[in-house]
Amino acid sequence: MNAGLIGAVVLREWRTRVFKRSFLLGTLLLPIVSIGFMVGAVMLTESSEVHNVVLVEDAPGLITLRDAVSGQYVPRCPSCFPARDNLSYHFTREAPADSIWKRQGHTVLVEYDDAVLQNHAGYLVYDKSPGASAKRRIERDLSRAMEHARVLQSTVLDWSEYQRLKMELTLVDKTIEDGQRVNGGGDEVRGTIGFMFSALLLLVLLVYGGVIMRSVVEEKANHVVEVLIAAVRPEALLLGKVLGLGAVALTQLVAWTLLSSMGFIVFQLLYDSGAVGTAASVAAGEVPVDLLTVMGENDVLGHLLNINWPLMAAGSMAFFIGGYLLYGSLFAAVGSSVQSEQEGQGLTIPVTMPLLFGYLAATMAIENPDLPILEWLGWFPLTSPVIMLVRIAGGVAIWEVVLSWVLLMLTARLVLGLAGRIYRFSVLHDGSRSGWKLLVQWVRGHGK
Amino acid sequence: MSTTLQVTQLEKAYGPQKVLDGVTFDVPKGSIVGLLGPNGAGKSTLIRSIMGIVEPDAGDIRLSGRPWSREAVQGIGYLPEERGLYKDMRVGDQAVYFAQLKGMKKADATAALRLWFDRLEVQGWWDKKVSDISKGMAQKIQFICTVVHRPSLLILDEPLSGFDPINARRIIKEVRTLAEEGTSVLLSTHDMPSVERLCDQVVMLDRGRVVLSGRSESLRESGWDGTQEVLFKGTDMAFTIALGALAHLDTSGPSPVAGIRKAKIRLREGVTASALLSALMQSVDIVEFIKVRPTMESLFIGAVERANTTESTPAS
């Protein structure tokens, strides 16, 4: 194929789209909307945090005692109810009617009876839900207070001794590689990273596959295509179109990444300066919790660092190219066989099915990136672009990545040839018939 | 004279239907060959076979004496009947793009296109979008895109459709100039007057077969049935008597000029025009004595009808 001609087609596809107002608008709008969404989400979260005043009706008197000075009920274990910004407790043995405790400024009532120690259940009564996280905190605080009460009832344990004896076991993952034990685990972290890459790839393949299909339909409608394929081989023309639109996709992705990164840096600076978000509360004396600390505590960072990032980057690029060529050709073939975009929508469903199936399989990788089904789908070219990114994140031998990619590229080359054939026949087809039957006919080289 | 395009025994079938059935013809260098035929005669399939869009089942196509190749096809200027431009591109960018696809470098293409834009007086449209220009203007741009790389062979499928008479005449002039400069032209059209004005040769197709071909002048000459148009001063009676046994009188009546009569006659076999003229001049004043040769249209219709008759006559 003549590289110069393909280059001219690529350049035309790229230039006519990238210098369009709609492209510039879309490229600028997405980062702005994303940043705006993030700022909005932060502000919304902060403005929506409700202060919950909880009235605990400790009818059996398990966790409270009357303070001799104030006459108020107070917790036997004050440390079980740590001071929090959005949660405070009051205690009683006999709650008043609902209308009264609400009028007293309480938002939530907790009640239980003597059986609580056997059935481990009580009631949370409210007008408006305190929210899932507040409910979890209340449950945790009360569970701890009741544990404290049971320990006090025990004749052999005291609270400090119980705290000392109590233990939670942590299992640290070790995998065997080349007969050696190395740090493992972090399946969820690695699976999630791989899944995120796969999801992004899927999005790009679907969006730009649609663009390719529309472009082919437009070219047929414009009657430009007969002039074009008289000058350039249909396969070369199709390759140029797919590569050109791929370059448009890459341009947009790079622009989004740069603009989003700049936007996030600006947002971070504003956040740190207190112009946005909760920096004020940090200044008020709370200990700021930075992400790296949290990640370090959870060993997330360690798992992230365990990912073979150079292979991940190279694999993402390679499988993006392969997947894009394969699905771009398929979408182009669909575009060739129809007279309008609407008609094409129906035909794209079978094309996208393997991709969506791969995506569903990739969601399983969040739990376990080493599932056998993922291995099989990684060899299958129609699903490998989505699956292999998950497998690379989970850890896979390089030869498997290379072989899977070679299979993908060979299939893409084959499909590109068939799509070119379909494209050529489609020029001669001026009827209203379309559909899979016609496509198969063209692939076999029949039909006008 | 060397041959730019040589088509020999070309065959193509779609399923049981033969679309091209042993088509053979040449396009000599610098000549304009008209490709004629009713709808469905196989003209488009023939052109697409030459352009490599359709793969023929049998036969041979040679370009400038060499076997058909994709590279050789790149040198052809092709203006299909169903043609268009990208609506969202600027006219100049689009013309440069098409020229690049024909193997021209960008700088050369731009320079050549500027000359052609001046020549066809469309220079002011270089930066306009195609969606902003008229259909006639778009047709001119398409014509420029077809010829800008100075092709050795031009294939024009209905090149004048969409043009007003003034611009049609301009395009005809350009095609003729290109032919004089050595470009060979294969012109497919239903527009018979343009075939008569332009074409040195014609190839007539019907149901995939060549039913008539040759030099336009020769065909019209050989198709002449002895018809003459005579403008004369005198009486119809004297004119008819003078005709005698030399010719049939087809029609006779007044001409647009007062006092002058007009008659259409057909020479009998073996009678020469000069013998008839001498006889007539003894009885009436001859103002004009014109040989009426058949039009391309009548030749075309006659050839198609003859082909149909031959096909429908059962073999004895």
PDB file of N, CA and C in Angstrom, chain A residues 2 5 8-9 12-13 15-16 20 218-219 221-224 226-234 237 241 424 427-428 447-448, chain B residues 14 45 48 51-55 70-71 73-74 78 80 82-89 93-94 97-98 100-103 106:
ATOM      1  N   ASN A   2       0.436   2.277  -0.703  1.00  0.00           N
ATOM      2  CA  ASN A   2       1.213   3.502  -0.814  1.00  0.00           C
ATOM      3  C   ASN A   2       1.076   4.331   0.465  1.00  0.00           C
ATOM      4  N   LEU A   5      -0.201   8.000   0.115  1.00  0.00           N
ATOM      5  CA  LEU A   5      -1.642   8.166  -0.073  1.00  0.00           C
ATOM      6  C   LEU A   5      -2.383   7.971   1.246  1.00  0.00           C
ATOM      7  N   ALA A   8      -2.009  10.985   3.278  1.00  0.00           N
ATOM      8  CA  ALA A   8      -2.891  12.083   2.854  1.00  0.00           C
ATOM      9  C   ALA A   8      -4.299  11.882   3.405  1.00  0.00           C
ATOM     10  N   VAL A   9      -4.770  10.625   3.385  1.00  0.00           N
ATOM     11  CA  VAL A   9      -6.120  10.330   3.904  1.00  0.00           C
ATOM     12  C   VAL A   9      -6.154  10.578   5.422  1.00  0.00           C
ATOM     13  N   ARG A  12      -6.191  14.280   6.131  1.00  0.00           N
ATOM     14  CA  ARG A  12      -7.488  14.911   5.857  1.00  0.00           C
ATOM     15  C   ARG A  12      -8.491  14.620   6.969  1.00  0.00           C
ATOM     16  N   GLU A  13      -8.543  13.326   7.370  1.00  0.00           N
ATOM     17  CA  GLU A  13      -9.490  12.944   8.433  1.00  0.00           C
ATOM     18  C   GLU A  13      -9.186  13.732   9.710  1.00  0.00           C
ATOM     19  N   ARG A  15      -7.374  16.635  10.074  1.00  0.00           N
ATOM     20  CA  ARG A  15      -7.533  18.092   9.968  1.00  0.00           C
ATOM     21  C   ARG A  15      -8.988  18.518   9.957  1.00  0.00           C
ATOM     22  N   THR A  16      -9.815  17.791   9.183  1.00  0.00           N
ATOM     23  CA  THR A  16     -11.211  18.232   9.057  1.00  0.00           C
ATOM     24  C   THR A  16     -11.970  18.080  10.376  1.00  0.00           C
ATOM     25  N   LYS A  20     -12.389  21.574  13.691  1.00  0.00           N
ATOM     26  CA  LYS A  20     -13.824  21.892  13.717  1.00  0.00           C
ATOM     27  C   LYS A  20     -14.163  22.541  15.054  1.00  0.00           C
ATOM     28  N   GLU A 218     -21.447   9.042   5.424  1.00  0.00           N
ATOM     29  CA  GLU A 218     -21.431  10.389   4.846  1.00  0.00           C
ATOM     30  C   GLU A 218     -20.735  10.391   3.485  1.00  0.00           C
ATOM     31  N   GLU A 219     -19.616   9.675   3.405  1.00  0.00           N
ATOM     32  CA  GLU A 219     -18.845   9.642   2.172  1.00  0.00           C
ATOM     33  C   GLU A 219     -19.665   9.027   1.037  1.00  0.00           C
ATOM     34  N   ALA A 221     -22.973   9.056   0.968  1.00  0.00           N
ATOM     35  CA  ALA A 221     -24.059   9.992   0.670  1.00  0.00           C
ATOM     36  C   ALA A 221     -23.551  11.166  -0.172  1.00  0.00           C
ATOM     37  N   ASN A 222     -22.298  11.587   0.059  1.00  0.00           N
ATOM     38  CA  ASN A 222     -21.703  12.703  -0.686  1.00  0.00           C
ATOM     39  C   ASN A 222     -21.294  12.311  -2.099  1.00  0.00           C
ATOM     40  N   HIS A 223     -21.287  11.019  -2.391  1.00  0.00           N
ATOM     41  CA  HIS A 223     -20.818  10.498  -3.681  1.00  0.00           C
ATOM     42  C   HIS A 223     -19.342  10.800  -3.914  1.00  0.00           C
ATOM     43  N   VAL A 224     -18.560  10.893  -2.844  1.00  0.00           N
ATOM     44  CA  VAL A 224     -17.125  11.148  -2.988  1.00  0.00           C
ATOM     45  C   VAL A 224     -16.382   9.831  -3.168  1.00  0.00           C
ATOM     46  N   GLU A 226     -16.581   7.075  -4.883  1.00  0.00           N
ATOM     47  CA  GLU A 226     -16.166   6.450  -6.144  1.00  0.00           C
ATOM     48  C   GLU A 226     -14.892   7.098  -6.688  1.00  0.00           C
ATOM     49  N   VAL A 227     -14.788   8.419  -6.513  1.00  0.00           N
ATOM     50  CA  VAL A 227     -13.568   9.120  -6.930  1.00  0.00           C
ATOM     51  C   VAL A 227     -12.395   8.629  -6.089  1.00  0.00           C
ATOM     52  N   LEU A 228     -12.660   8.458  -4.801  1.00  0.00           N
ATOM     53  CA  LEU A 228     -11.585   8.067  -3.885  1.00  0.00           C
ATOM     54  C   LEU A 228     -11.059   6.674  -4.199  1.00  0.00           C
ATOM     55  N   ILE A 229     -11.970   5.699  -4.351  1.00  0.00           N
ATOM     56  CA  ILE A 229     -11.451   4.336  -4.522  1.00  0.00           C
ATOM     57  C   ILE A 229     -10.933   4.083  -5.926  1.00  0.00           C
ATOM     58  N   ALA A 230     -11.183   5.058  -6.827  1.00  0.00           N
ATOM     59  CA  ALA A 230     -10.528   4.972  -8.131  1.00  0.00           C
ATOM     60  C   ALA A 230      -9.067   5.397  -8.007  1.00  0.00           C
ATOM     61  N   ALA A 231      -8.773   6.192  -6.963  1.00  0.00           N
ATOM     62  CA  ALA A 231      -7.406   6.686  -6.781  1.00  0.00           C
ATOM     63  C   ALA A 231      -6.625   5.858  -5.760  1.00  0.00           C
ATOM     64  N   VAL A 232      -7.315   5.364  -4.744  1.00  0.00           N
ATOM     65  CA  VAL A 232      -6.647   4.658  -3.646  1.00  0.00           C
ATOM     66  C   VAL A 232      -7.325   3.305  -3.466  1.00  0.00           C
ATOM     67  N   ARG A 233      -6.538   2.291  -3.150  1.00  0.00           N
ATOM     68  CA  ARG A 233      -7.124   0.974  -2.869  1.00  0.00           C
ATOM     69  C   ARG A 233      -8.123   1.099  -1.721  1.00  0.00           C
ATOM     70  N   PRO A 234      -9.247   0.391  -1.810  1.00  0.00           N
ATOM     71  CA  PRO A 234     -10.237   0.497  -0.730  1.00  0.00           C
ATOM     72  C   PRO A 234      -9.643   0.195   0.648  1.00  0.00           C
ATOM     73  N   LEU A 237      -7.606   3.152   1.718  1.00  0.00           N
ATOM     74  CA  LEU A 237      -8.491   4.268   2.055  1.00  0.00           C
ATOM     75  C   LEU A 237      -9.117   4.052   3.431  1.00  0.00           C
ATOM     76  N   LYS A 241      -8.572   6.117   6.852  1.00  0.00           N
ATOM     77  CA  LYS A 241      -9.715   6.668   7.601  1.00  0.00           C
ATOM     78  C   LYS A 241      -9.665   6.250   9.057  1.00  0.00           C
ATOM     79  N   ARG A 424     -15.648  -1.552  -1.163  1.00  0.00           N
ATOM     80  CA  ARG A 424     -15.593  -1.452  -2.621  1.00  0.00           C
ATOM     81  C   ARG A 424     -16.942  -1.853  -3.233  1.00  0.00           C
ATOM     82  N   VAL A 427     -19.837   0.709  -2.925  1.00  0.00           N
ATOM     83  CA  VAL A 427     -19.877   1.831  -3.859  1.00  0.00           C
ATOM     84  C   VAL A 427     -20.793   1.502  -5.029  1.00  0.00           C
ATOM     85  N   LEU A 428     -20.787   0.232  -5.422  1.00  0.00           N
ATOM     86  CA  LEU A 428     -21.563  -0.179  -6.582  1.00  0.00           C
ATOM     87  C   LEU A 428     -23.014  -0.459  -6.223  1.00  0.00           C
ATOM     88  N   GLY A 447     -22.248 -10.005  -5.934  1.00  0.00           N
ATOM     89  CA  GLY A 447     -23.190  -8.897  -5.871  1.00  0.00           C
ATOM     90  C   GLY A 447     -22.640  -7.638  -6.463  1.00  0.00           C
ATOM     91  N   LYS A 448     -23.574  -6.840  -6.975  1.00  0.00           N
ATOM     92  CA  LYS A 448     -23.196  -5.572  -7.580  1.00  0.00           C
ATOM     93  C   LYS A 448     -23.174  -4.512  -6.511  1.00  0.00           C
TER      94      LYS A 448
ATOM     95  N   TYR B  14     -22.841 -10.464 -13.519  1.00  0.00           N
ATOM     96  CA  TYR B  14     -23.320 -10.473 -12.139  1.00  0.00           C
ATOM     97  C   TYR B  14     -24.314 -11.623 -12.039  1.00  0.00           C
ATOM     98  N   THR B  45     -20.256  -0.170 -15.814  1.00  0.00           N
ATOM     99  CA  THR B  45     -19.439  -1.340 -15.457  1.00  0.00           C
ATOM    100  C   THR B  45     -18.135  -1.338 -16.248  1.00  0.00           C
ATOM    101  N   ARG B  48     -15.935   1.302 -14.707  1.00  0.00           N
ATOM    102  CA  ARG B  48     -15.452   0.840 -13.395  1.00  0.00           C
ATOM    103  C   ARG B  48     -14.421  -0.283 -13.554  1.00  0.00           C
ATOM    104  N   MET B  51     -11.256   1.426 -14.302  1.00  0.00           N
ATOM    105  CA  MET B  51     -10.743   2.095 -13.098  1.00  0.00           C
ATOM    106  C   MET B  51     -10.361   1.124 -11.979  1.00  0.00           C
ATOM    107  N   GLY B  52     -10.625  -0.148 -12.170  1.00  0.00           N
ATOM    108  CA  GLY B  52     -10.250  -1.136 -11.148  1.00  0.00           C
ATOM    109  C   GLY B  52     -11.218  -1.221  -9.993  1.00  0.00           C
ATOM    110  N   ILE B  53     -12.391  -0.603 -10.155  1.00  0.00           N
ATOM    111  CA  ILE B  53     -13.394  -0.691  -9.083  1.00  0.00           C
ATOM    112  C   ILE B  53     -14.128  -2.024  -9.195  1.00  0.00           C
ATOM    113  N   VAL B  54     -14.309  -2.458 -10.451  1.00  0.00           N
ATOM    114  CA  VAL B  54     -14.918  -3.773 -10.711  1.00  0.00           C
ATOM    115  C   VAL B  54     -13.857  -4.655 -11.353  1.00  0.00           C
ATOM    116  N   GLU B  55     -13.840  -5.909 -10.944  1.00  0.00           N
ATOM    117  CA  GLU B  55     -12.866  -6.838 -11.523  1.00  0.00           C
ATOM    118  C   GLU B  55     -13.531  -7.598 -12.674  1.00  0.00           C
ATOM    119  N   ARG B  70      -2.587  -0.910 -10.994  1.00  0.00           N
ATOM    120  CA  ARG B  70      -3.133   0.113 -10.087  1.00  0.00           C
ATOM    121  C   ARG B  70      -2.382   1.437 -10.254  1.00  0.00           C
ATOM    122  N   GLU B  71      -1.070   1.338 -10.467  1.00  0.00           N
ATOM    123  CA  GLU B  71      -0.254   2.542 -10.619  1.00  0.00           C
ATOM    124  C   GLU B  71      -0.660   3.297 -11.892  1.00  0.00           C
ATOM    125  N   VAL B  73      -3.561   3.239 -13.301  1.00  0.00           N
ATOM    126  CA  VAL B  73      -4.893   3.812 -13.099  1.00  0.00           C
ATOM    127  C   VAL B  73      -4.801   5.157 -12.392  1.00  0.00           C
ATOM    128  N   GLN B  74      -3.773   5.296 -11.545  1.00  0.00           N
ATOM    129  CA  GLN B  74      -3.611   6.560 -10.811  1.00  0.00           C
ATOM    130  C   GLN B  74      -3.408   7.734 -11.767  1.00  0.00           C
ATOM    131  N   TYR B  78     -10.618  10.720 -13.564  1.00  0.00           N
ATOM    132  CA  TYR B  78     -11.931  10.065 -13.608  1.00  0.00           C
ATOM    133  C   TYR B  78     -12.989  10.955 -12.973  1.00  0.00           C
ATOM    134  N   PRO B  80     -16.729  10.503 -12.222  1.00  0.00           N
ATOM    135  CA  PRO B  80     -17.884   9.585 -12.288  1.00  0.00           C
ATOM    136  C   PRO B  80     -19.204  10.344 -12.389  1.00  0.00           C
ATOM    137  N   GLU B  82     -21.913   9.733 -10.569  1.00  0.00           N
ATOM    138  CA  GLU B  82     -22.300  10.034  -9.187  1.00  0.00           C
ATOM    139  C   GLU B  82     -21.088  10.639  -8.514  1.00  0.00           C
ATOM    140  N   ARG B  83     -21.017  11.945  -8.467  1.00  0.00           N
ATOM    141  CA  ARG B  83     -19.823  12.573  -7.921  1.00  0.00           C
ATOM    142  C   ARG B  83     -20.212  13.606  -6.878  1.00  0.00           C
ATOM    143  N   GLY B  84     -19.281  13.878  -5.997  1.00  0.00           N
ATOM    144  CA  GLY B  84     -19.568  14.857  -4.963  1.00  0.00           C
ATOM    145  C   GLY B  84     -18.293  15.347  -4.329  1.00  0.00           C
ATOM    146  N   LEU B  85     -18.469  16.219  -3.373  1.00  0.00           N
ATOM    147  CA  LEU B  85     -17.329  16.785  -2.647  1.00  0.00           C
ATOM    148  C   LEU B  85     -17.657  16.723  -1.152  1.00  0.00           C
ATOM    149  N   TYR B  86     -16.620  16.785  -0.324  1.00  0.00           N
ATOM    150  CA  TYR B  86     -16.841  16.852   1.128  1.00  0.00           C
ATOM    151  C   TYR B  86     -17.423  18.226   1.454  1.00  0.00           C
ATOM    152  N   LYS B  87     -18.604  18.219   2.050  1.00  0.00           N
ATOM    153  CA  LYS B  87     -19.293  19.491   2.289  1.00  0.00           C
ATOM    154  C   LYS B  87     -18.606  20.344   3.355  1.00  0.00           C
ATOM    155  N   ASP B  88     -17.915  19.668   4.291  1.00  0.00           N
ATOM    156  CA  ASP B  88     -17.348  20.431   5.408  1.00  0.00           C
ATOM    157  C   ASP B  88     -15.894  20.853   5.167  1.00  0.00           C
ATOM    158  N   MET B  89     -15.417  20.701   3.931  1.00  0.00           N
ATOM    159  CA  MET B  89     -14.033  21.112   3.633  1.00  0.00           C
ATOM    160  C   MET B  89     -14.021  22.359   2.776  1.00  0.00           C
ATOM    161  N   ASP B  93      -8.611  23.297  -0.152  1.00  0.00           N
ATOM    162  CA  ASP B  93      -8.033  22.154   0.589  1.00  0.00           C
ATOM    163  C   ASP B  93      -8.465  20.843  -0.052  1.00  0.00           C
ATOM    164  N   GLN B  94      -9.729  20.818  -0.441  1.00  0.00           N
ATOM    165  CA  GLN B  94     -10.281  19.599  -1.022  1.00  0.00           C
ATOM    166  C   GLN B  94      -9.636  19.273  -2.370  1.00  0.00           C
ATOM    167  N   TYR B  97      -6.255  17.960  -1.794  1.00  0.00           N
ATOM    168  CA  TYR B  97      -6.344  16.579  -1.288  1.00  0.00           C
ATOM    169  C   TYR B  97      -6.522  15.585  -2.443  1.00  0.00           C
ATOM    170  N   PHE B  98      -7.460  15.904  -3.339  1.00  0.00           N
ATOM    171  CA  PHE B  98      -7.686  14.992  -4.475  1.00  0.00           C
ATOM    172  C   PHE B  98      -6.443  14.898  -5.360  1.00  0.00           C
ATOM    173  N   GLN B 100      -3.381  15.274  -4.358  1.00  0.00           N
ATOM    174  CA  GLN B 100      -2.393  14.452  -3.625  1.00  0.00           C
ATOM    175  C   GLN B 100      -2.697  12.964  -3.797  1.00  0.00           C
ATOM    176  N   LEU B 101      -3.992  12.637  -3.781  1.00  0.00           N
ATOM    177  CA  LEU B 101      -4.363  11.225  -3.980  1.00  0.00           C
ATOM    178  C   LEU B 101      -3.967  10.747  -5.375  1.00  0.00           C
ATOM    179  N   LYS B 102      -3.824  11.700  -6.289  1.00  0.00           N
ATOM    180  CA  LYS B 102      -3.386  11.350  -7.642  1.00  0.00           C
ATOM    181  C   LYS B 102      -1.866  11.411  -7.755  1.00  0.00           C
ATOM    182  N   GLY B 103      -1.202  11.512  -6.630  1.00  0.00           N
ATOM    183  CA  GLY B 103       0.260  11.425  -6.632  1.00  0.00           C
ATOM    184  C   GLY B 103       0.989  12.754  -6.726  1.00  0.00           C
ATOM    185  N   LYS B 106       2.117  18.514  -2.610  1.00  0.00           N
ATOM    186  CA  LYS B 106       1.203  19.579  -2.205  1.00  0.00           C
ATOM    187  C   LYS B 106       1.507  20.902  -2.925  1.00  0.00           C
TER     188      LYS B 106
END
